Amino acid sequence: MKNRTFFWFILPTLSAMLLFIALPIASVFVQSLHIEHEQVLVVSESCGPFGCRETTSVDTEATEALREERPLGRFNGLSTYTNRAHLAFAEVGEAWRTTESFGDFFDRIYNLRFYRALIFTLTYTAVVTPLVIALGLAIAIGVNNLPRMIKGPAIFVSLLPFLVTPLVGSLILFWMVDSDGILGATLQWLTGDPTLSLKASATLTWIMLMVYGIWHTLPFSFITFYAGLQTVPEDTLEAAMIDGATRWQRVRHVVVPHLMPLMAFVTLMLLMDNFRVFEPIISFQAQAHATSLSIIIYNDLRESGNPLYGSAAATSMMTIAGVVVLLTPVLIRTWRDFSRKAH
Amino acid sequence: MTTLADNRITTLKIVSFALVALWLIIAAFPFLWTLWGSFKVQADFFSKANWQNALSGTNTIRETGSAFTGQGYYGAWVQEEFWRAALNTCIVVFFTVVISLTFGTLGGYALARSGKRYAFWLLMAALVFRAMPHITLVSGYLLPFFEWNVWGILPTTIIVLVAINQPFTLWMLHSFFLNIPKDMDESAMVDGCTRFQAFRHVIIPVMWPGVITTGLFSFLLAYNDFAVTAMLLSTQNETIIPAINSFLGSTQVEGNVMFAVAAVVSATAPLFVLILFFQRQIVSGLTAGAVKG
């Protein structure tokens, strides 16, 4: 295709992506270097019979005017990145020097806002992704063995949790595990502890969020693997059977290697989606025990009356850096494939 | 391939059937339970005394005289004016899908037909954009949108959703167009068509299955979005997902959780219908990028 024609065809989509994805990223970067204006203070002296006193007050008008004039705020360099709410270099150094054991150090780090969110986001991604892949493969193999008549309905039912709006899906589960809901009440009855509440304990909250994550994304890996299973070469399977391979060995040595490229694709998609875990934490009202990177950005932007754009932008930049790190292996591999094809 | 070994019932087979059965229950039960419960009163759905109340509707019978009640739905749709949010969702979703597909087919076609290096880099950039958490982009929009005074209205949200949709749409349509043989449009061009005429008269008539599948996913992306719609729309222009979220805050205080339950069921219903009619396309779309890539 000629470069000129290519340009006209790609123009609408490219301008949409440049204006609303690339440019905002640049704007986020600029914002992250700025911080909200300090309030303008005026010092006035009032003199009475007992001498003069200095009083300091906020000049609301001047503050407003300053905000109007320079909405970005004042320049702050990289300080937002290193302050207490983000990378917290000073606090981490302090914790490193003063704590005795690694456990103590970890506790101190965990109390810092950014690291708390980062630790949850990474744990969530690291737990949910492999579990979803393993369970998805197991269910795909199971469904593949079902009689044809049941396959369709089985896939229909499985699609529901995946396609349902994340906020809505997590609400549905949340109401069930609520201490008055059916699962919550059953758990109380099983453990014999009438005060048991999933919301009250950090560990249970984490488990609950991850169970939701698995419930929500399992269908994706299941259906992709199921489609892949339809293309497994019959001949190889038969040959393996003649060689005396058991069912398990056939799965292990024929089916799984055949699905390897799919596995890479599913892993990539799951990593991307799990890394931005957001809605379930809102639905489960779990912010006391679990926050993710997306959640702390959301909270900064929602800060009533005075959104913390600088702070949100700094967290966003670090999240974007995280996404790029996560994607690097994939990008390198695709680049190699492309160069090989081109030459 | 039916052999003797296949028909024998092995432990592995039983385990895998049990797993599938368990999964199907886990997948379906929450929806059935919530649908059933949405026709009860709060004292039944969130029963402190006995969970079986939600099944039999003891309190619902006492309070309303019948085992099923539409109070939750009445409260949500009429009292809390959920229909406004539903209307906004229709507008946002419709325009997002239409514009996304228009931009996406043009771009996806160009990317599929150009073997140039820059086309590859565009696809890679789209992949990185696809991975961006939406909320990070939103934090870049807010300040400029406030400055230009375009915050809170539907068109802004539509454009933003279109842009966020683009990377995904491009990838999917790109892989669909790769499947349409090059010879078709090239022979049209040999016959004297320009590139655009070839696209218009040869490609458009055969691209509909791919476009419909991609459209389904753009629909889902726009319909399911929370981060963008919650941050960029004012309260009057809210779509249903942020509306449900604000329900939670306001109605929980007044003890009207059932409004939210009814709203949640209402929001799930269109998705249910969608899967019912388009199951095959959705499944093929899910695997399109994977099996061919």
PDB file of C-alpha atoms in Angstrom, chain A residues 1-3 5-6 8-10 12-14 16-17 19-22 24-25 27-28 31 68 71-72 135 138-139 141-143 145-147 151-168 171-176 178-183 185-186 214-215 218-220 222-224 227-228 231 234 237-238 241 247-248 250-251 262 265 268-269 272-273 275-276 278-279 282-283 285 293-295 297-298 301-302 309 312-313 315-316 319-320 323-324 327 330-331 334-335 338-339 342-343, chain B residues 1 3 5-8 10 12-13 16-17 19-20 23-31 33-34 44-48 51 102-111 113-122 124 126-147 156 159-160 162-167 170-171 195-196 199 217 220 223-227 230-231 241-242 244-245 248 252 257 260-262 264-265 267-268 271-272 274-276 279 282-283 286-287 289-291:
ATOM      1  CA  MET A   1       0.000   0.000   0.000  1.00  0.00           C
ATOM      2  CA  LYS A   2       1.272   3.461  -0.876  1.00  0.00           C
ATOM      3  CA  ASN A   3       2.343   5.635   2.050  1.00  0.00           C
ATOM      4  CA  THR A   5      -3.143   6.023   0.968  1.00  0.00           C
ATOM      5  CA  PHE A   6      -1.996   4.410   4.193  1.00  0.00           C
ATOM      6  CA  TRP A   8      -5.485   8.673   4.866  1.00  0.00           C
ATOM      7  CA  PHE A   9      -6.795   5.311   5.993  1.00  0.00           C
ATOM      8  CA  ILE A  10      -5.021   5.427   9.325  1.00  0.00           C
ATOM      9  CA  PRO A  12      -8.895   8.929  12.053  1.00  0.00           C
ATOM     10  CA  THR A  13      -7.781   6.139  14.341  1.00  0.00           C
ATOM     11  CA  LEU A  14      -4.270   7.542  14.676  1.00  0.00           C
ATOM     12  CA  ALA A  16      -7.906   9.559  18.132  1.00  0.00           C
ATOM     13  CA  MET A  17      -5.098   7.585  19.753  1.00  0.00           C
ATOM     14  CA  LEU A  19      -5.005  13.008  21.054  1.00  0.00           C
ATOM     15  CA  PHE A  20      -6.595  10.866  23.742  1.00  0.00           C
ATOM     16  CA  ILE A  21      -3.928   8.348  24.685  1.00  0.00           C
ATOM     17  CA  ALA A  22      -0.468   9.647  23.775  1.00  0.00           C
ATOM     18  CA  PRO A  24      -2.748  12.524  27.983  1.00  0.00           C
ATOM     19  CA  ILE A  25       0.307  10.476  28.891  1.00  0.00           C
ATOM     20  CA  SER A  27       0.049  15.707  30.067  1.00  0.00           C
ATOM     21  CA  VAL A  28       0.194  13.298  33.003  1.00  0.00           C
ATOM     22  CA  GLN A  31       1.341  17.296  35.797  1.00  0.00           C
ATOM     23  CA  GLU A  68      -6.973  30.490  37.821  1.00  0.00           C
ATOM     24  CA  PRO A  71      -4.023  25.699  36.939  1.00  0.00           C
ATOM     25  CA  LEU A  72      -1.127  23.257  36.796  1.00  0.00           C
ATOM     26  CA  LEU A 135      -7.957 -24.054  36.147  1.00  0.00           C
ATOM     27  CA  ALA A 138      -8.441 -28.191  33.344  1.00  0.00           C
ATOM     28  CA  ILE A 139     -12.012 -27.033  32.657  1.00  0.00           C
ATOM     29  CA  ILE A 141     -10.215 -30.372  28.852  1.00  0.00           C
ATOM     30  CA  GLY A 142     -13.216 -31.379  30.955  1.00  0.00           C
ATOM     31  CA  VAL A 143     -15.713 -29.588  28.707  1.00  0.00           C
ATOM     32  CA  ASN A 145     -14.863 -34.486  26.914  1.00  0.00           C
ATOM     33  CA  LEU A 146     -18.517 -33.614  27.487  1.00  0.00           C
ATOM     34  CA  PRO A 147     -21.189 -34.861  25.090  1.00  0.00           C
ATOM     35  CA  LYS A 151     -21.042 -28.164  25.402  1.00  0.00           C
ATOM     36  CA  GLY A 152     -23.051 -25.192  24.099  1.00  0.00           C
ATOM     37  CA  PRO A 153     -24.952 -24.514  27.317  1.00  0.00           C
ATOM     38  CA  ALA A 154     -21.747 -25.033  29.327  1.00  0.00           C
ATOM     39  CA  ILE A 155     -20.018 -22.297  27.315  1.00  0.00           C
ATOM     40  CA  PHE A 156     -23.070 -20.061  27.567  1.00  0.00           C
ATOM     41  CA  VAL A 157     -23.084 -20.291  31.360  1.00  0.00           C
ATOM     42  CA  SER A 158     -19.324 -19.761  31.504  1.00  0.00           C
ATOM     43  CA  LEU A 159     -19.443 -16.570  29.465  1.00  0.00           C
ATOM     44  CA  LEU A 160     -21.624 -14.776  32.000  1.00  0.00           C
ATOM     45  CA  PRO A 161     -19.047 -14.067  34.734  1.00  0.00           C
ATOM     46  CA  PHE A 162     -16.533 -12.907  32.152  1.00  0.00           C
ATOM     47  CA  LEU A 163     -18.724 -10.512  30.218  1.00  0.00           C
ATOM     48  CA  VAL A 164     -20.600  -9.083  33.174  1.00  0.00           C
ATOM     49  CA  THR A 165     -19.579  -5.539  34.109  1.00  0.00           C
ATOM     50  CA  PRO A 166     -16.747  -5.869  36.652  1.00  0.00           C
ATOM     51  CA  LEU A 167     -18.394  -3.443  39.049  1.00  0.00           C
ATOM     52  CA  VAL A 168     -21.703  -5.305  38.814  1.00  0.00           C
ATOM     53  CA  LEU A 171     -21.296  -6.405  43.685  1.00  0.00           C
ATOM     54  CA  ILE A 172     -23.226  -9.612  43.078  1.00  0.00           C
ATOM     55  CA  LEU A 173     -20.523 -11.601  44.851  1.00  0.00           C
ATOM     56  CA  PHE A 174     -20.159  -8.976  47.556  1.00  0.00           C
ATOM     57  CA  TRP A 175     -23.836  -9.198  48.498  1.00  0.00           C
ATOM     58  CA  MET A 176     -23.527 -12.945  48.767  1.00  0.00           C
ATOM     59  CA  ASP A 178     -21.943 -10.072  53.146  1.00  0.00           C
ATOM     60  CA  SER A 179     -22.441 -11.323  56.691  1.00  0.00           C
ATOM     61  CA  ASP A 180     -26.209 -11.331  56.060  1.00  0.00           C
ATOM     62  CA  GLY A 181     -25.847 -12.820  52.601  1.00  0.00           C
ATOM     63  CA  ILE A 182     -26.048 -16.503  51.792  1.00  0.00           C
ATOM     64  CA  LEU A 183     -22.338 -17.347  51.611  1.00  0.00           C
ATOM     65  CA  ALA A 185     -24.053 -16.673  56.707  1.00  0.00           C
ATOM     66  CA  THR A 186     -23.025 -20.173  55.645  1.00  0.00           C
ATOM     67  CA  ILE A 214     -10.508 -15.928  39.323  1.00  0.00           C
ATOM     68  CA  TRP A 215     -14.271 -16.136  38.899  1.00  0.00           C
ATOM     69  CA  LEU A 218     -11.440 -17.933  34.316  1.00  0.00           C
ATOM     70  CA  PRO A 219     -13.904 -18.066  31.368  1.00  0.00           C
ATOM     71  CA  PHE A 220     -11.462 -16.176  29.172  1.00  0.00           C
ATOM     72  CA  PHE A 222     -11.118 -21.594  29.525  1.00  0.00           C
ATOM     73  CA  ILE A 223     -12.684 -20.563  26.219  1.00  0.00           C
ATOM     74  CA  THR A 224      -9.387 -19.726  24.550  1.00  0.00           C
ATOM     75  CA  ALA A 227     -10.820 -23.318  21.042  1.00  0.00           C
ATOM     76  CA  GLY A 228      -7.184 -24.371  20.960  1.00  0.00           C
ATOM     77  CA  THR A 231      -7.032 -27.861  16.702  1.00  0.00           C
ATOM     78  CA  GLU A 234      -5.658 -36.237  16.129  1.00  0.00           C
ATOM     79  CA  LEU A 237      -2.827 -38.122  19.945  1.00  0.00           C
ATOM     80  CA  GLU A 238      -3.469 -41.485  18.360  1.00  0.00           C
ATOM     81  CA  MET A 241      -1.972 -43.742  22.509  1.00  0.00           C
ATOM     82  CA  ARG A 247      -4.632 -40.100  29.318  1.00  0.00           C
ATOM     83  CA  TRP A 248      -2.629 -37.943  31.692  1.00  0.00           C
ATOM     84  CA  ARG A 250      -1.245 -37.473  26.502  1.00  0.00           C
ATOM     85  CA  VAL A 251      -2.407 -34.233  28.096  1.00  0.00           C
ATOM     86  CA  LEU A 262      -1.973 -19.810  23.251  1.00  0.00           C
ATOM     87  CA  PHE A 265      -1.260 -15.023  24.633  1.00  0.00           C
ATOM     88  CA  LEU A 268      -0.222 -11.577  28.376  1.00  0.00           C
ATOM     89  CA  MET A 269      -3.911 -10.644  28.407  1.00  0.00           C
ATOM     90  CA  MET A 272      -2.540  -6.669  31.562  1.00  0.00           C
ATOM     91  CA  ASP A 273      -6.024  -6.998  33.001  1.00  0.00           C
ATOM     92  CA  PHE A 275      -2.450  -5.354  36.807  1.00  0.00           C
ATOM     93  CA  ARG A 276      -5.200  -2.750  36.576  1.00  0.00           C
ATOM     94  CA  PHE A 278      -9.824  -1.590  40.229  1.00  0.00           C
ATOM     95  CA  GLU A 279     -13.581  -2.131  40.298  1.00  0.00           C
ATOM     96  CA  ILE A 282     -14.679  -0.409  45.062  1.00  0.00           C
ATOM     97  CA  SER A 283     -17.561  -2.877  45.043  1.00  0.00           C
ATOM     98  CA  GLN A 285     -15.568  -1.641  49.870  1.00  0.00           C
ATOM     99  CA  LEU A 293      -2.360   1.388  42.073  1.00  0.00           C
ATOM    100  CA  SER A 294      -5.534   2.245  40.159  1.00  0.00           C
ATOM    101  CA  ILE A 295      -7.385   2.789  43.419  1.00  0.00           C
ATOM    102  CA  ILE A 297      -5.031   7.293  41.574  1.00  0.00           C
ATOM    103  CA  TYR A 298      -8.835   7.248  41.740  1.00  0.00           C
ATOM    104  CA  LEU A 301      -8.654  12.449  41.803  1.00  0.00           C
ATOM    105  CA  ARG A 302     -11.741  12.131  43.977  1.00  0.00           C
ATOM    106  CA  TYR A 309      -3.589  16.083  40.282  1.00  0.00           C
ATOM    107  CA  ALA A 312      -2.324  11.141  40.904  1.00  0.00           C
ATOM    108  CA  ALA A 313      -0.102  11.932  37.930  1.00  0.00           C
ATOM    109  CA  THR A 315       1.327   7.395  40.572  1.00  0.00           C
ATOM    110  CA  SER A 316       0.022   7.143  36.999  1.00  0.00           C
ATOM    111  CA  THR A 319       1.926   2.572  36.860  1.00  0.00           C
ATOM    112  CA  ILE A 320       2.624   3.157  33.173  1.00  0.00           C
ATOM    113  CA  VAL A 323       2.954  -1.780  32.427  1.00  0.00           C
ATOM    114  CA  VAL A 324       5.881  -1.227  30.074  1.00  0.00           C
ATOM    115  CA  LEU A 327       5.164  -5.953  28.428  1.00  0.00           C
ATOM    116  CA  VAL A 330       6.397  -9.724  24.793  1.00  0.00           C
ATOM    117  CA  LEU A 331       7.479  -6.706  22.775  1.00  0.00           C
ATOM    118  CA  THR A 334       7.194  -9.957  18.738  1.00  0.00           C
ATOM    119  CA  TRP A 335       9.978  -7.757  17.355  1.00  0.00           C
ATOM    120  CA  PHE A 338       8.705  -9.649  12.848  1.00  0.00           C
ATOM    121  CA  SER A 339      12.366  -9.209  11.879  1.00  0.00           C
ATOM    122  CA  ALA A 342      10.858  -9.535   7.154  1.00  0.00           C
ATOM    123  CA  HIS A 343      14.264 -10.986   6.216  1.00  0.00           C
TER     124      HIS A 343
ATOM    125  CA  MET B   1     -12.460 -40.954  17.702  1.00  0.00           C
ATOM    126  CA  THR B   3     -12.193 -46.178  21.208  1.00  0.00           C
ATOM    127  CA  ALA B   5     -10.197 -46.561  26.203  1.00  0.00           C
ATOM    128  CA  ASP B   6     -12.273 -43.432  25.695  1.00  0.00           C
ATOM    129  CA  ASN B   7     -15.480 -45.005  26.836  1.00  0.00           C
ATOM    130  CA  ARG B   8     -14.041 -46.443  29.985  1.00  0.00           C
ATOM    131  CA  THR B  10     -11.448 -43.364  34.540  1.00  0.00           C
ATOM    132  CA  LEU B  12      -9.344 -38.603  35.645  1.00  0.00           C
ATOM    133  CA  LYS B  13     -12.587 -38.399  33.710  1.00  0.00           C
ATOM    134  CA  SER B  16     -12.635 -33.483  35.248  1.00  0.00           C
ATOM    135  CA  PHE B  17     -16.424 -33.820  35.029  1.00  0.00           C
ATOM    136  CA  LEU B  19     -14.567 -29.863  38.109  1.00  0.00           C
ATOM    137  CA  VAL B  20     -16.697 -28.740  35.177  1.00  0.00           C
ATOM    138  CA  TRP B  23     -17.403 -24.490  37.804  1.00  0.00           C
ATOM    139  CA  LEU B  24     -20.794 -24.262  36.109  1.00  0.00           C
ATOM    140  CA  ILE B  25     -22.484 -23.984  39.495  1.00  0.00           C
ATOM    141  CA  ILE B  26     -20.025 -21.333  40.640  1.00  0.00           C
ATOM    142  CA  ALA B  27     -20.488 -19.427  37.399  1.00  0.00           C
ATOM    143  CA  ALA B  28     -24.275 -19.477  37.288  1.00  0.00           C
ATOM    144  CA  PHE B  29     -25.410 -19.530  40.906  1.00  0.00           C
ATOM    145  CA  PRO B  30     -24.568 -15.905  41.850  1.00  0.00           C
ATOM    146  CA  PHE B  31     -26.656 -14.626  38.938  1.00  0.00           C
ATOM    147  CA  TRP B  33     -29.501 -16.033  43.323  1.00  0.00           C
ATOM    148  CA  THR B  34     -29.383 -12.294  42.738  1.00  0.00           C
ATOM    149  CA  ASP B  44     -35.227 -11.602  53.017  1.00  0.00           C
ATOM    150  CA  PHE B  45     -32.327 -11.083  50.629  1.00  0.00           C
ATOM    151  CA  PHE B  46     -30.036 -10.028  53.463  1.00  0.00           C
ATOM    152  CA  SER B  47     -31.632 -12.256  56.039  1.00  0.00           C
ATOM    153  CA  LYS B  48     -30.186 -12.016  59.516  1.00  0.00           C
ATOM    154  CA  TRP B  51     -30.917 -17.689  54.577  1.00  0.00           C
ATOM    155  CA  THR B 102     -15.674   3.323  11.395  1.00  0.00           C
ATOM    156  CA  PHE B 103     -12.213   4.391  12.532  1.00  0.00           C
ATOM    157  CA  GLY B 104     -11.200   0.829  13.257  1.00  0.00           C
ATOM    158  CA  THR B 105     -12.132  -0.695   9.893  1.00  0.00           C
ATOM    159  CA  LEU B 106     -10.239   2.001   7.988  1.00  0.00           C
ATOM    160  CA  GLY B 107      -7.165   1.717  10.196  1.00  0.00           C
ATOM    161  CA  GLY B 108      -7.283  -2.050  10.532  1.00  0.00           C
ATOM    162  CA  TYR B 109      -7.534  -2.460   6.775  1.00  0.00           C
ATOM    163  CA  ALA B 110      -4.552  -0.185   6.188  1.00  0.00           C
ATOM    164  CA  LEU B 111      -2.469  -2.029   8.782  1.00  0.00           C
ATOM    165  CA  ARG B 113      -2.429  -4.397   3.786  1.00  0.00           C
ATOM    166  CA  SER B 114       0.753  -2.495   4.534  1.00  0.00           C
ATOM    167  CA  GLY B 115       3.832  -4.617   5.118  1.00  0.00           C
ATOM    168  CA  LYS B 116       5.889  -1.598   6.094  1.00  0.00           C
ATOM    169  CA  ARG B 117       7.891  -1.354   9.263  1.00  0.00           C
ATOM    170  CA  TYR B 118       5.924   1.614  10.583  1.00  0.00           C
ATOM    171  CA  ALA B 119       2.706  -0.428  10.411  1.00  0.00           C
ATOM    172  CA  PHE B 120       4.320  -2.920  12.773  1.00  0.00           C
ATOM    173  CA  TRP B 121       5.362  -0.180  15.162  1.00  0.00           C
ATOM    174  CA  LEU B 122       1.853   1.239  15.133  1.00  0.00           C
ATOM    175  CA  MET B 124       3.070  -2.413  18.912  1.00  0.00           C
ATOM    176  CA  ALA B 126      -1.471   0.012  20.139  1.00  0.00           C
ATOM    177  CA  LEU B 127      -0.607  -3.040  22.231  1.00  0.00           C
ATOM    178  CA  VAL B 128       1.084  -0.867  24.854  1.00  0.00           C
ATOM    179  CA  PHE B 129      -1.865   1.550  24.810  1.00  0.00           C
ATOM    180  CA  ARG B 130      -4.228  -1.393  25.226  1.00  0.00           C
ATOM    181  CA  ALA B 131      -2.424  -2.299  28.454  1.00  0.00           C
ATOM    182  CA  MET B 132      -2.684   1.171  30.030  1.00  0.00           C
ATOM    183  CA  PRO B 133      -4.943   1.177  33.066  1.00  0.00           C
ATOM    184  CA  HIS B 134      -7.746   3.533  32.031  1.00  0.00           C
ATOM    185  CA  ILE B 135      -7.597   5.493  35.233  1.00  0.00           C
ATOM    186  CA  THR B 136      -4.039   6.647  34.445  1.00  0.00           C
ATOM    187  CA  LEU B 137      -5.318   8.214  31.232  1.00  0.00           C
ATOM    188  CA  VAL B 138      -8.255   9.758  33.058  1.00  0.00           C
ATOM    189  CA  SER B 139      -5.868  11.576  35.373  1.00  0.00           C
ATOM    190  CA  GLY B 140      -4.417  13.191  32.249  1.00  0.00           C
ATOM    191  CA  TYR B 141      -7.828  14.274  30.916  1.00  0.00           C
ATOM    192  CA  LEU B 142      -9.353  15.919  33.942  1.00  0.00           C
ATOM    193  CA  LEU B 143      -7.385  19.149  34.167  1.00  0.00           C
ATOM    194  CA  PRO B 144      -7.457  19.995  30.417  1.00  0.00           C
ATOM    195  CA  PHE B 145     -11.160  19.116  30.223  1.00  0.00           C
ATOM    196  CA  PHE B 146     -11.952  21.423  33.135  1.00  0.00           C
ATOM    197  CA  GLU B 147      -9.920  24.170  31.500  1.00  0.00           C
ATOM    198  CA  THR B 156     -16.438  14.113  25.571  1.00  0.00           C
ATOM    199  CA  ILE B 159     -14.698  10.491  22.137  1.00  0.00           C
ATOM    200  CA  VAL B 160     -12.570   9.286  25.046  1.00  0.00           C
ATOM    201  CA  VAL B 162     -13.655   5.647  21.224  1.00  0.00           C
ATOM    202  CA  ALA B 163      -9.970   6.453  21.658  1.00  0.00           C
ATOM    203  CA  ILE B 164      -9.531   3.949  24.487  1.00  0.00           C
ATOM    204  CA  ASN B 165     -11.342   1.369  22.348  1.00  0.00           C
ATOM    205  CA  GLN B 166      -9.141   1.937  19.304  1.00  0.00           C
ATOM    206  CA  PRO B 167      -6.082  -0.196  20.174  1.00  0.00           C
ATOM    207  CA  LEU B 170      -7.446  -2.104  15.518  1.00  0.00           C
ATOM    208  CA  TRP B 171      -5.849  -5.379  16.588  1.00  0.00           C
ATOM    209  CA  ARG B 195      -7.533   1.801  -3.192  1.00  0.00           C
ATOM    210  CA  PHE B 196     -10.558   3.401  -1.621  1.00  0.00           C
ATOM    211  CA  PHE B 199     -12.147  -1.058  -0.158  1.00  0.00           C
ATOM    212  CA  PHE B 217     -16.470  -6.240  22.038  1.00  0.00           C
ATOM    213  CA  LEU B 220     -18.854  -4.508  26.012  1.00  0.00           C
ATOM    214  CA  TYR B 223     -20.980  -0.645  28.428  1.00  0.00           C
ATOM    215  CA  ASN B 224     -18.771  -2.071  31.166  1.00  0.00           C
ATOM    216  CA  ASP B 225     -16.549   0.928  31.643  1.00  0.00           C
ATOM    217  CA  PHE B 226     -16.442   2.433  35.096  1.00  0.00           C
ATOM    218  CA  ALA B 227     -13.177   4.390  35.373  1.00  0.00           C
ATOM    219  CA  ALA B 230     -17.343   7.729  36.698  1.00  0.00           C
ATOM    220  CA  MET B 231     -14.695  10.412  36.415  1.00  0.00           C
ATOM    221  CA  ILE B 241     -22.493   1.786  35.918  1.00  0.00           C
ATOM    222  CA  PRO B 242     -21.466   4.935  37.830  1.00  0.00           C
ATOM    223  CA  ILE B 244     -25.151   1.979  40.410  1.00  0.00           C
ATOM    224  CA  ASN B 245     -22.050   2.998  42.297  1.00  0.00           C
ATOM    225  CA  LEU B 248     -24.710   2.314  46.879  1.00  0.00           C
ATOM    226  CA  GLN B 252     -27.597   2.190  51.748  1.00  0.00           C
ATOM    227  CA  VAL B 257     -30.164  -1.643  49.131  1.00  0.00           C
ATOM    228  CA  ALA B 260     -29.224  -1.270  43.934  1.00  0.00           C
ATOM    229  CA  VAL B 261     -29.893  -5.002  43.647  1.00  0.00           C
ATOM    230  CA  ALA B 262     -32.670  -4.327  41.141  1.00  0.00           C
ATOM    231  CA  VAL B 264     -27.657  -4.517  39.104  1.00  0.00           C
ATOM    232  CA  VAL B 265     -30.026  -7.129  37.707  1.00  0.00           C
ATOM    233  CA  ALA B 267     -27.730  -3.847  34.086  1.00  0.00           C
ATOM    234  CA  THR B 268     -26.934  -7.528  33.647  1.00  0.00           C
ATOM    235  CA  LEU B 271     -25.519  -8.673  28.590  1.00  0.00           C
ATOM    236  CA  PHE B 272     -27.465 -11.873  29.097  1.00  0.00           C
ATOM    237  CA  LEU B 274     -26.251 -10.389  24.072  1.00  0.00           C
ATOM    238  CA  ILE B 275     -24.645 -13.703  24.993  1.00  0.00           C
ATOM    239  CA  LEU B 276     -27.845 -15.535  24.135  1.00  0.00           C
ATOM    240  CA  GLN B 279     -22.466 -16.624  21.738  1.00  0.00           C
ATOM    241  CA  ILE B 282     -18.146 -13.785  21.041  1.00  0.00           C
ATOM    242  CA  VAL B 283     -16.301 -17.084  21.288  1.00  0.00           C
ATOM    243  CA  LEU B 286     -12.152 -14.127  21.998  1.00  0.00           C
ATOM    244  CA  THR B 287      -9.946 -16.542  20.177  1.00  0.00           C
ATOM    245  CA  GLY B 289      -6.264 -12.861  18.032  1.00  0.00           C
ATOM    246  CA  ALA B 290      -4.976 -15.964  19.734  1.00  0.00           C
ATOM    247  CA  VAL B 291      -5.426 -18.841  17.346  1.00  0.00           C
TER     248      VAL B 291
END
